[in-house]
CSV table of C-alpha atoms in Angstrom, one decimal:
chain,number,residue,atom,x,y,z
A,1,UNK,CA,112.3,155.9,124.3
A,2,UNK,CA,108.9,154.0,125.2
A,3,UNK,CA,106.6,153.2,122.1
A,4,UNK,CA,103.3,155.2,122.5
A,5,UNK,CA,100.3,152.8,122.5
A,6,UNK,CA,97.2,153.3,120.3
A,7,UNK,CA,94.8,153.9,123.3
A,8,UNK,CA,97.1,157.0,124.2
A,9,UNK,CA,96.3,158.5,120.7
A,10,UNK,CA,93.3,160.8,120.0
A,11,UNK,CA,92.2,162.3,116.8
A,12,UNK,CA,93.3,166.1,116.9
A,13,UNK,CA,96.0,165.4,119.3
A,14,UNK,CA,99.1,167.4,118.3
A,15,UNK,CA,102.8,166.3,118.2
A,16,UNK,CA,105.3,168.6,120.0
A,17,UNK,CA,106.8,171.2,117.9
A,18,UNK,CA,110.1,170.5,116.6
A,19,UNK,CA,112.4,173.4,115.6
A,20,UNK,CA,115.0,172.0,113.2
A,21,UNK,CA,118.0,174.2,112.3
A,22,UNK,CA,119.3,176.5,111.1
A,23,UNK,CA,120.2,174.5,108.1
A,24,UNK,CA,123.7,174.7,107.1
A,25,UNK,CA,125.6,174.1,104.0
A,26,UNK,CA,127.3,171.3,106.1
A,27,UNK,CA,123.9,169.6,106.5
A,28,UNK,CA,123.1,169.8,103.0
A,29,UNK,CA,126.7,168.4,101.7
A,30,UNK,CA,126.4,165.7,104.7
A,31,UNK,CA,122.9,164.8,103.4
A,32,UNK,CA,124.3,164.7,99.7
A,33,UNK,CA,127.0,162.2,100.7
A,34,UNK,CA,124.4,160.1,102.6
A,35,UNK,CA,121.9,160.0,99.9
A,36,UNK,CA,124.4,159.9,97.0
A,37,UNK,CA,122.5,162.8,95.4
A,38,UNK,CA,125.3,165.2,94.2
A,39,UNK,CA,123.1,167.5,92.0
A,40,UNK,CA,124.9,170.9,91.9
A,41,UNK,CA,121.8,172.8,92.9
A,42,UNK,CA,122.6,171.6,96.4
A,43,UNK,CA,126.3,172.6,96.6
A,44,UNK,CA,127.6,174.7,93.7
A,45,UNK,CA,126.8,178.3,94.2
A,46,UNK,CA,127.4,179.4,90.7
A,47,UNK,CA,125.2,176.6,89.2
A,48,UNK,CA,122.8,177.1,91.8
A,49,UNK,CA,122.3,180.8,91.1
A,50,UNK,CA,121.9,180.4,87.4
A,51,UNK,CA,119.0,177.8,88.0
A,52,UNK,CA,115.3,178.4,88.5
A,53,UNK,CA,116.0,178.0,92.2
A,54,UNK,CA,118.1,181.0,92.4
A,55,UNK,CA,120.5,179.7,94.7
A,56,UNK,CA,121.6,176.7,97.0
A,57,UNK,CA,118.6,174.6,98.3
A,58,UNK,CA,118.4,171.7,100.7
A,59,UNK,CA,117.4,168.3,99.4
A,60,UNK,CA,113.5,167.7,99.7
A,61,UNK,CA,114.1,164.3,101.1
A,62,UNK,CA,116.3,166.1,103.8
A,63,UNK,CA,113.3,168.1,104.9
A,64,UNK,CA,111.1,164.8,104.7
A,65,UNK,CA,113.5,163.2,107.0
A,66,UNK,CA,112.9,166.1,109.6
A,67,UNK,CA,109.2,165.2,109.3
A,68,UNK,CA,110.0,161.6,110.2
A,69,UNK,CA,112.0,162.7,113.2
A,70,UNK,CA,109.1,164.5,114.5
A,71,UNK,CA,106.9,161.7,114.2
A,72,UNK,CA,109.5,159.0,115.6
A,73,UNK,CA,110.1,161.2,118.7
A,74,UNK,CA,106.5,161.3,119.2
A,75,UNK,CA,105.4,157.6,118.6
A,76,UNK,CA,108.7,156.0,120.0
A,77,UNK,CA,109.1,154.0,116.6
A,78,UNK,CA,110.0,154.9,112.9
A,79,UNK,CA,108.2,151.8,111.7
A,80,UNK,CA,106.0,153.6,109.3
A,81,UNK,CA,103.4,151.9,107.1
A,82,UNK,CA,103.3,154.6,104.7
A,83,UNK,CA,105.1,157.9,104.5
A,84,UNK,CA,104.7,160.5,101.9
A,85,UNK,CA,105.6,164.1,101.5
A,86,UNK,CA,105.4,167.0,98.9
A,87,UNK,CA,107.7,170.0,98.9
A,88,UNK,CA,105.8,173.3,98.1
A,89,UNK,CA,108.6,175.7,98.7
A,90,UNK,CA,112.6,175.7,99.0
A,91,UNK,CA,114.7,175.2,102.0
A,92,UNK,CA,117.8,177.2,102.1
A,93,UNK,CA,121.0,177.4,104.2
A,94,UNK,CA,120.3,179.5,107.1
A,95,UNK,CA,116.5,178.6,107.4
A,96,UNK,CA,115.2,177.3,110.6
A,97,UNK,CA,112.1,175.1,110.2
A,98,UNK,CA,109.2,174.3,112.4
A,99,UNK,CA,108.0,171.0,112.2
A,100,UNK,CA,104.4,170.3,113.3
A,101,UNK,CA,102.0,167.1,113.2
A,102,UNK,CA,98.3,166.5,114.2
A,103,UNK,CA,96.7,163.0,114.5
A,104,UNK,CA,94.0,163.1,111.6
A,105,UNK,CA,92.6,159.7,111.9
A,106,UNK,CA,92.7,156.6,114.4
A,107,UNK,CA,91.1,153.4,113.3
A,108,UNK,CA,90.9,150.5,115.9
A,109,UNK,CA,91.8,147.0,115.0
A,110,UNK,CA,90.3,143.7,116.3
A,111,UNK,CA,93.7,142.9,117.9
A,112,UNK,CA,93.3,146.0,120.1
A,113,UNK,CA,95.8,148.1,118.4
A,114,UNK,CA,95.2,150.6,115.8
A,115,UNK,CA,96.2,152.5,112.7
A,116,UNK,CA,97.1,156.2,113.2
A,117,UNK,CA,97.3,158.7,110.3
A,118,UNK,CA,99.4,162.0,111.0
A,119,UNK,CA,99.4,165.1,109.1
A,120,UNK,CA,102.9,166.9,109.1
A,121,UNK,CA,104.0,170.2,108.1
A,122,UNK,CA,107.4,172.0,107.8
A,123,UNK,CA,107.4,175.8,107.7
A,124,UNK,CA,110.1,178.4,107.6
A,125,UNK,CA,110.3,179.9,111.1
A,126,UNK,CA,111.1,183.5,110.0
A,127,UNK,CA,108.6,183.8,107.3
A,128,UNK,CA,105.9,181.3,108.2
A,129,UNK,CA,106.2,180.0,104.6
A,130,UNK,CA,104.9,176.4,104.2
A,131,UNK,CA,107.8,174.2,102.9
A,132,UNK,CA,106.5,170.8,103.0
A,133,UNK,CA,103.4,168.7,103.7
A,134,UNK,CA,103.6,165.0,104.7
A,135,UNK,CA,101.5,162.2,105.9
A,136,UNK,CA,102.6,159.2,108.0
A,137,UNK,CA,100.3,156.2,108.6
A,138,UNK,CA,101.6,153.8,111.4
A,139,UNK,CA,99.9,150.6,113.1
A,140,UNK,CA,100.4,150.6,116.7
A,141,UNK,CA,99.7,148.0,119.3
A,142,UNK,CA,97.2,148.6,122.2
């Protein structure tokens, strides 16, 4: 896919909505293997039900990855300067996520390119519950 140029970006632009899911236990277990995060809250039903989470939950970093997937599809690059997120609710097996992004800031640079800041969210499609917020900063060429 072609890389988006700085001159193509305007503050207030929105990224195409990404629908991700439904999240399955297989997705969660595969992510556990890839990240080497085998906390039983992500795969052991008995343990997870006894925990404060009340059942199996997806990895927060997996949801962050969905934010990155959306931004990468829009920008044509995953070469981010900064990428942060905060999970505000739990993602569970069966959830379908709606990933949205909005250009919050675009600062031109002397070389003709510029730095873009994107605010990202992940919401539960069924309930509208906000699951994760994030921010991505990327430098683009002109």
